mmCIF file of C-alpha atoms in Angstrom:
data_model
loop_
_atom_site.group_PDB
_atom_site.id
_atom_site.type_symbol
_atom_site.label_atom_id
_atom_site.label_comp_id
_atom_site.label_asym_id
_atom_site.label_seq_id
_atom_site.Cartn_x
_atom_site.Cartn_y
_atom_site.Cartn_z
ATOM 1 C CA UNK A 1 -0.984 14.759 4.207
ATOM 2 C CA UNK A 2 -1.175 12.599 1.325
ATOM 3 C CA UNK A 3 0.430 11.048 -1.353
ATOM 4 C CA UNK A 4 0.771 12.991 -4.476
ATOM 5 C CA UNK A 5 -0.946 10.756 -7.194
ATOM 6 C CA UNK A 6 0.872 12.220 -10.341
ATOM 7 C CA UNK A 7 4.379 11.521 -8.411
ATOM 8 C CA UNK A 8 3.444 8.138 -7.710
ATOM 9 C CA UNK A 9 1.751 7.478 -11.420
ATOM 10 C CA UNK A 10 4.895 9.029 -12.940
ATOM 11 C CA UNK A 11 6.712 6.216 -11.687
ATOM 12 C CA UNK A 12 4.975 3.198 -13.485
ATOM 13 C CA UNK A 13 7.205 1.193 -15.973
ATOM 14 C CA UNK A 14 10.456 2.056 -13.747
ATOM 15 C CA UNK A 15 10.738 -0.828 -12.435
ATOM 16 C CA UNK A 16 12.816 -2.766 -14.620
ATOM 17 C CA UNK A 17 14.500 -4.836 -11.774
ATOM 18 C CA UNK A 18 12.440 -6.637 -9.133
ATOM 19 C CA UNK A 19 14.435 -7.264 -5.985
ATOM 20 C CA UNK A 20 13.625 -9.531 -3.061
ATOM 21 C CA UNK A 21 13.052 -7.657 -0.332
ATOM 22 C CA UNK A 22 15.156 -8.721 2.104
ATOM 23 C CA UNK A 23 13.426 -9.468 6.499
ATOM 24 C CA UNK A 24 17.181 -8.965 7.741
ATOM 25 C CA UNK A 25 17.934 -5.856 7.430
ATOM 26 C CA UNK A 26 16.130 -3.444 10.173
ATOM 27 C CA UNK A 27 18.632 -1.787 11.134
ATOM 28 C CA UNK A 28 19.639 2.215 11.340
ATOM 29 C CA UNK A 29 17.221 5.337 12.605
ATOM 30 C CA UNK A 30 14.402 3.089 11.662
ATOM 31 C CA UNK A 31 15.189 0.223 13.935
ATOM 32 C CA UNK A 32 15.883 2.752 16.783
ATOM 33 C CA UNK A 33 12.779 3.939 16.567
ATOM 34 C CA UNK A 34 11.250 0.565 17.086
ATOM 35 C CA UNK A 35 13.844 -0.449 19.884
ATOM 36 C CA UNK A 36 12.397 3.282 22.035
ATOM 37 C CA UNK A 37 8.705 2.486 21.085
ATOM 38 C CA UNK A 38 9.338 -0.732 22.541
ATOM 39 C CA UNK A 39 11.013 0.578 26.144
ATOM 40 C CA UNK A 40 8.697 3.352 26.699
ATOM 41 C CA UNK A 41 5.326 2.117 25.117
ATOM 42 C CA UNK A 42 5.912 -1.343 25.710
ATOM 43 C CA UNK A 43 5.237 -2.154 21.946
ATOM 44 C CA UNK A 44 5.928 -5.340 20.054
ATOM 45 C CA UNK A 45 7.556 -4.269 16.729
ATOM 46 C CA UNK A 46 8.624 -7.276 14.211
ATOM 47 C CA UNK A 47 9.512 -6.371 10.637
ATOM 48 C CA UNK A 48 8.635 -8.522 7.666
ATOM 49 C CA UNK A 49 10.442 -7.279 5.067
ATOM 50 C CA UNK A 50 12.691 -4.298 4.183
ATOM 51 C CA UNK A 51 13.595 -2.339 1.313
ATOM 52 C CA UNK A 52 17.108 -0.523 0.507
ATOM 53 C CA UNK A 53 18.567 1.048 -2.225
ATOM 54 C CA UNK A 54 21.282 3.191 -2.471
ATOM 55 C CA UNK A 55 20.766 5.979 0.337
ATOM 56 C CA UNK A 56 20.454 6.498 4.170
ATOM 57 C CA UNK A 57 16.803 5.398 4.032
ATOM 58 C CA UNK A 58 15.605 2.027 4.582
ATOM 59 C CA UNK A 59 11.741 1.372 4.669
ATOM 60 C CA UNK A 60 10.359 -1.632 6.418
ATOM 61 C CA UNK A 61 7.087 -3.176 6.315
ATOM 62 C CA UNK A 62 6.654 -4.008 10.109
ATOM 63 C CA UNK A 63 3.808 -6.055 12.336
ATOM 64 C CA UNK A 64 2.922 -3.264 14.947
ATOM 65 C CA UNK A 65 1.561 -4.001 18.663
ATOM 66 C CA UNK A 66 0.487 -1.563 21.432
ATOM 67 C CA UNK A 67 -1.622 0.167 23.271
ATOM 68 C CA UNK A 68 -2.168 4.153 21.048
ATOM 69 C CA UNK A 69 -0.329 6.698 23.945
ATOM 70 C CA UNK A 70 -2.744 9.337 22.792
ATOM 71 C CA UNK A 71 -5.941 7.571 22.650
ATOM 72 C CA UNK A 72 -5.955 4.623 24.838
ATOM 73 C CA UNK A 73 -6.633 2.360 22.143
ATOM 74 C CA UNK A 74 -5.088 -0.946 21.823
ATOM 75 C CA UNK A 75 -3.458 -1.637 17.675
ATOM 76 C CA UNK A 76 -2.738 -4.771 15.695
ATOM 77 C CA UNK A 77 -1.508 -3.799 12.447
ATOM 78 C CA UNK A 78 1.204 -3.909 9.790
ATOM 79 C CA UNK A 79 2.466 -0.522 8.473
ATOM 80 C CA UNK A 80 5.425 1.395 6.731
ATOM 81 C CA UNK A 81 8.471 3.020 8.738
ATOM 82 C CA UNK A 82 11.141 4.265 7.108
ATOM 83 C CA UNK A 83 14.200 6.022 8.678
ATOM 84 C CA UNK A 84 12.186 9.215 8.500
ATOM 85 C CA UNK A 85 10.236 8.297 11.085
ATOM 86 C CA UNK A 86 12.931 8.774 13.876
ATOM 87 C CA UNK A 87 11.798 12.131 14.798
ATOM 88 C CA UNK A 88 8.028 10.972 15.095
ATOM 89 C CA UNK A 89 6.890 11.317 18.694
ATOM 90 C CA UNK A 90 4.549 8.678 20.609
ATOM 91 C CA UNK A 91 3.665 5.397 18.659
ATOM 92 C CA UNK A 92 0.636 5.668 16.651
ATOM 93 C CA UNK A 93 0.506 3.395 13.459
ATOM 94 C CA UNK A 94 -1.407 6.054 12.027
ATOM 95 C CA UNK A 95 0.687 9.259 13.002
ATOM 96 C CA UNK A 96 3.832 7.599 11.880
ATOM 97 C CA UNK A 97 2.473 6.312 7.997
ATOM 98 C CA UNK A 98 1.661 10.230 7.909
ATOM 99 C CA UNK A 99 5.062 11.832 8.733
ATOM 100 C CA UNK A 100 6.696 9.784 5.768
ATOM 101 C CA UNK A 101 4.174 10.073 3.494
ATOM 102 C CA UNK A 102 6.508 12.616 1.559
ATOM 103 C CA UNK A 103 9.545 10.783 1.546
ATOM 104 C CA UNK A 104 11.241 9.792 -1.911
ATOM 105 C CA UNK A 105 12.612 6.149 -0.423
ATOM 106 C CA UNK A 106 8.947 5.216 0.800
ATOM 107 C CA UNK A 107 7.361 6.324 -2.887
ATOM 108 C CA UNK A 108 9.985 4.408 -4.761
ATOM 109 C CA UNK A 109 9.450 0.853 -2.147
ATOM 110 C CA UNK A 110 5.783 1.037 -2.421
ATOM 111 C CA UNK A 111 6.171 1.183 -6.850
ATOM 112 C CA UNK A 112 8.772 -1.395 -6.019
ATOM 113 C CA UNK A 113 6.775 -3.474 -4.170
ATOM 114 C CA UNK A 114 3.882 -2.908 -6.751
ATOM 115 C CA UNK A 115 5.781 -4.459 -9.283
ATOM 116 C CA UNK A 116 6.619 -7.321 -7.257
ATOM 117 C CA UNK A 117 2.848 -7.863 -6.290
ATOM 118 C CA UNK A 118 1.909 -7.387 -10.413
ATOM 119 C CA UNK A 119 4.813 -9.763 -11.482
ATOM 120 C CA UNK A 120 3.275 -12.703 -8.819
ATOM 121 C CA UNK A 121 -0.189 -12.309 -9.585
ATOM 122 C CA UNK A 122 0.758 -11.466 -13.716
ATOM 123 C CA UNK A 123 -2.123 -8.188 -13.312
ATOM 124 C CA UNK A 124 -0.823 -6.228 -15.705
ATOM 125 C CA UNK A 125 -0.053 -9.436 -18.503
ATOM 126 C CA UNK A 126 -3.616 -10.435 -18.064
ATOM 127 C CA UNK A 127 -5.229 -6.806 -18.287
ATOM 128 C CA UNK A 128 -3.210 -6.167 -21.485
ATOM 129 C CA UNK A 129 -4.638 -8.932 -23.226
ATOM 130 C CA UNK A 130 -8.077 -7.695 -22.383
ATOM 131 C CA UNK A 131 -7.119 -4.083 -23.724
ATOM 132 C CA UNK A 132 -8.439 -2.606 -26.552
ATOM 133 C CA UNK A 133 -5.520 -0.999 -27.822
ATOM 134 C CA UNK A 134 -7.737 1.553 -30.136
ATOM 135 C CA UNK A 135 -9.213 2.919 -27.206
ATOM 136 C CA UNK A 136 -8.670 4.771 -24.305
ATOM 137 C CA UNK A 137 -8.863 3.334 -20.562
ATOM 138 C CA UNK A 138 -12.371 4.815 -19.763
ATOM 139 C CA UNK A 139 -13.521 2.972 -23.272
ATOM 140 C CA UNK A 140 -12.096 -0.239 -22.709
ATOM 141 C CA UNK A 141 -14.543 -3.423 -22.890
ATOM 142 C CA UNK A 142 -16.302 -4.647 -20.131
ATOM 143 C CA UNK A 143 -14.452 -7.892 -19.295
ATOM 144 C CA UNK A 144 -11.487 -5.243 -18.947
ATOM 145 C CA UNK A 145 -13.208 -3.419 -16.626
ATOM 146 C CA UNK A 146 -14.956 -6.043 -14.786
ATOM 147 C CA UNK A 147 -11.679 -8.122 -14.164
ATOM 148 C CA UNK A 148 -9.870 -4.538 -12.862
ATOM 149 C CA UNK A 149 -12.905 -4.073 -10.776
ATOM 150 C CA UNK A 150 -12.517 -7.691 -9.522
ATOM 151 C CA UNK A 151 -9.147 -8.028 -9.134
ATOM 152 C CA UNK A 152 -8.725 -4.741 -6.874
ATOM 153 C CA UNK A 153 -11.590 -6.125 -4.872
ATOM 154 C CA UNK A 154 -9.121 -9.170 -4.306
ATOM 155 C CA UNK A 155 -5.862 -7.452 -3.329
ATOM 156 C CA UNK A 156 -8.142 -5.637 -0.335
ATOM 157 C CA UNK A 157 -9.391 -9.174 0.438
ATOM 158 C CA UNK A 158 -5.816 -10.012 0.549
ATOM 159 C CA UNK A 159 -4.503 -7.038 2.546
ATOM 160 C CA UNK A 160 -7.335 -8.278 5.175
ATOM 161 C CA UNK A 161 -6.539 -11.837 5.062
ATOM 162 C CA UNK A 162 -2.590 -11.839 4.593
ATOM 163 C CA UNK A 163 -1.583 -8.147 5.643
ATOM 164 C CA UNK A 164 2.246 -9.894 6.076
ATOM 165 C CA UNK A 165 2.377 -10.522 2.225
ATOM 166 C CA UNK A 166 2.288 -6.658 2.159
ATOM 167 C CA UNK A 167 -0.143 -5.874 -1.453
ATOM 168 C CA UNK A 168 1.762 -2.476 -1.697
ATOM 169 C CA UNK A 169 0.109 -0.777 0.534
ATOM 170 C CA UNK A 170 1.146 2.037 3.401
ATOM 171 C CA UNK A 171 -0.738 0.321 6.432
ATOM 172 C CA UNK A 172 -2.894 -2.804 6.498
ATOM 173 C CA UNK A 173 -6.586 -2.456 5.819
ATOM 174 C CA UNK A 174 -6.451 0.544 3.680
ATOM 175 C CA UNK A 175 -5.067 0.918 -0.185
ATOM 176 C CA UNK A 176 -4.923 4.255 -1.316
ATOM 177 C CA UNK A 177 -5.424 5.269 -5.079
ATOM 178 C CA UNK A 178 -2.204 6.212 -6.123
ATOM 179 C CA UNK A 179 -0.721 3.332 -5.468
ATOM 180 C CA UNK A 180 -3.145 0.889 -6.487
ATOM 181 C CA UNK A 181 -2.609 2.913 -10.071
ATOM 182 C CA UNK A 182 1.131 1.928 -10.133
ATOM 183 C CA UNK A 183 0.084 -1.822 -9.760
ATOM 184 C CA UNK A 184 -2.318 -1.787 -11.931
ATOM 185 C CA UNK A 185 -0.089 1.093 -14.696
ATOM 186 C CA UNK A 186 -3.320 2.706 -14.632
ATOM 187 C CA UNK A 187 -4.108 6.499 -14.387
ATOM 188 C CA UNK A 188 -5.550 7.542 -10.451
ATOM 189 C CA UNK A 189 -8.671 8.457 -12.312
ATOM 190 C CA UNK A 190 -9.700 5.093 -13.535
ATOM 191 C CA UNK A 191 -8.946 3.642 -10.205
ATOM 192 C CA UNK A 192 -10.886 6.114 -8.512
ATOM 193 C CA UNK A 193 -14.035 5.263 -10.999
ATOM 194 C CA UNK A 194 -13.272 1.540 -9.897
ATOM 195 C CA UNK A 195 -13.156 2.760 -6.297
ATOM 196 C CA UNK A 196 -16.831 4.042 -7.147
ATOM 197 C CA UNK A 197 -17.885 1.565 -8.465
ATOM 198 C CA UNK A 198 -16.992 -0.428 -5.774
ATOM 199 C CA UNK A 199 -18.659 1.805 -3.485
ATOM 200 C CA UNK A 200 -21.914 1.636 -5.409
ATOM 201 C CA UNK A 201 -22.019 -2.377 -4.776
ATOM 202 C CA UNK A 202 -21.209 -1.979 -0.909
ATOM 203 C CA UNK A 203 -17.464 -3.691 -1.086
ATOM 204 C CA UNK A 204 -15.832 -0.591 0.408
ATOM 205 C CA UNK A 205 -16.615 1.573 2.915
ATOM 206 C CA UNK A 206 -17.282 5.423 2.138
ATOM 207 C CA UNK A 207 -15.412 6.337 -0.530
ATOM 208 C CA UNK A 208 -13.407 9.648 0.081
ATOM 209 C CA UNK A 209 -11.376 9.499 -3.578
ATOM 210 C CA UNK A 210 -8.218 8.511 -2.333
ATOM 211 C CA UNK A 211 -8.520 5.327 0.443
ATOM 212 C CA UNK A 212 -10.290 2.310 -0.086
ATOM 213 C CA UNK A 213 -11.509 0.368 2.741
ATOM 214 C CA UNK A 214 -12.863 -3.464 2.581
ATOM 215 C CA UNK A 215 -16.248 -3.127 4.047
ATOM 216 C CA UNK A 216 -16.558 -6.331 6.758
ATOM 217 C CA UNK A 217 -19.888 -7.512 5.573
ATOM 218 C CA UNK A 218 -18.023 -7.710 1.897
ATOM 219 C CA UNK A 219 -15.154 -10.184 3.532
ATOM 220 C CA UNK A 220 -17.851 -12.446 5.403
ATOM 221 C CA UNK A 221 -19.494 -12.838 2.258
#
C-alpha cells in the first residue's frame, strides 16, 4: 500500500499553526499495542514524540527494538504507530508503517511535522527567494534546483544520523515522495526528478519513484 501523493500534496499550505509535539502523551490503543509487543515479543518500545488533534487517533513517532517474529531478524529503528495499528498482528516495523498508511490522523502528523521540519531549517523561505516566479518548477534556475537537490540529500543524511529528530518521515532510513513534496510545497513530480537525479550521482539507492534510500557509501563520504 502506499501513500496517495495527490492527498498528501493537497495538503501543503494547511498548516497555519505549528504545534509542539508533545513525548507525554502515548497513551490509548496505540500505547497498548506497544505494552503487548513488549510481553509477548519482548520488544523495547520508547516514543519520542506524539501528535493529537481533535479525534480518537494519536500517532507517535516511536524508537522500535526486537527481534522480527516472522523473519528472525533482529530491528533498530524509529517508525510511525498510530492508534490504527491495534489490530496489527506480530511486531514488524515494516508491517505496522503499512497498515496505517491510509489513515487520515497519520497524513495530517506527517504535513504537520513537515511544516515543523521547513519552519526550523527555513526550506521553503530560502527556495522562494531562489524562484523564478515567471516560470514554472521544472524551469526554475539552477541554483534553485541545485539547492532542492542538496538540501533533500541533507534531510536523508539527517534521517540516518538523527532518526529521533523525526525529518517527516514514516520509518527511519526511508523518505517517500509524497511527503518530501509537502516539505518542500513542491509537486511529487519534481521531487521524483530530484529523486533521479539523485540516483544518477549514486546518493540513493535504486530508485523505485516513490522511496528514497541514502546509499551507505554516500553517508561515509
Amino acid at each position: 500500500m502506499s501513500i496517495d501523493e495527490q492527498e498528501v500534496f493537497s495538503l501543503i499550505h494547511r498548516a497555519v499553526a505549528l504545534h509542539e509535539l508533545q513525548p507525554s502523551r502515548f497513551t490509548g490503543r496505540v500505547a497498548t499495542w506497544a505494552e503487548h509487543a513488549e510481553r509477548r515479543y519482548g520488544d523495547a518500545i520508547n516514543p519520542v514524540m506524539t501528535y493529537v488533534e481533535n479525534g480518537p487517533h494519536r500517532v507517535s513517532w516511536i524508537y522500535h527494538e526486537g527481534v522480527d517474529w516472522r523473519s528472525g531478524e533482529r530491528f533498530a529503528v524509529y517508525h510511525l504507530v498510530c492508534d490504527c495499528i491495534a489490530g496489527v498482528e506480530g511486531n514488524s516495523p515494516r508491517e505496522c508503517v503499512d497498515s496505517i498508511l491510509g489513515c487520515g490522523a497519520v497524513l495530517r502528523a506527517l504535513q504537520k511535522r513537515a511544516a515543523f521540519v521547513d519552519h526550523t531549517y527555513r526550506t521553503c523561505e530560502i527556495l522562494a527567494a531562489l524562484r523564478d516566479p515567471e516560470t514554472g518548477d521544472f524551469e526554475q534556475p539552477n541554483t534553485f534546483h541545485k539547492f532542492a537537490v542538496q538540501t533533500i540529500a541533507n534531510v536523508l543524511e539527517l534521517d540516518v544520523r538523527h532518526p529521533d529528530e523525526w525529518p517527516a518521515n514514516l520509518i527511519s532510513g526511508e523518505h517517500r515522495v509524497s511527503v518530501l513534496s509537502t516539505l518542500f510545497q513542491l509537486h511529487p513530480e519534481v521531487v521524483k526528478w530530484y529523486g533521479r537525479m539523485l540516483e544518477e550521482s549514486g546518493v540513493i539507492e535504486d530508485f523505485d519513484g516513490e522511496i528514497l534510500k541514502l546509499r551507505p557509501e554516500a553517508l561515509a563520504a
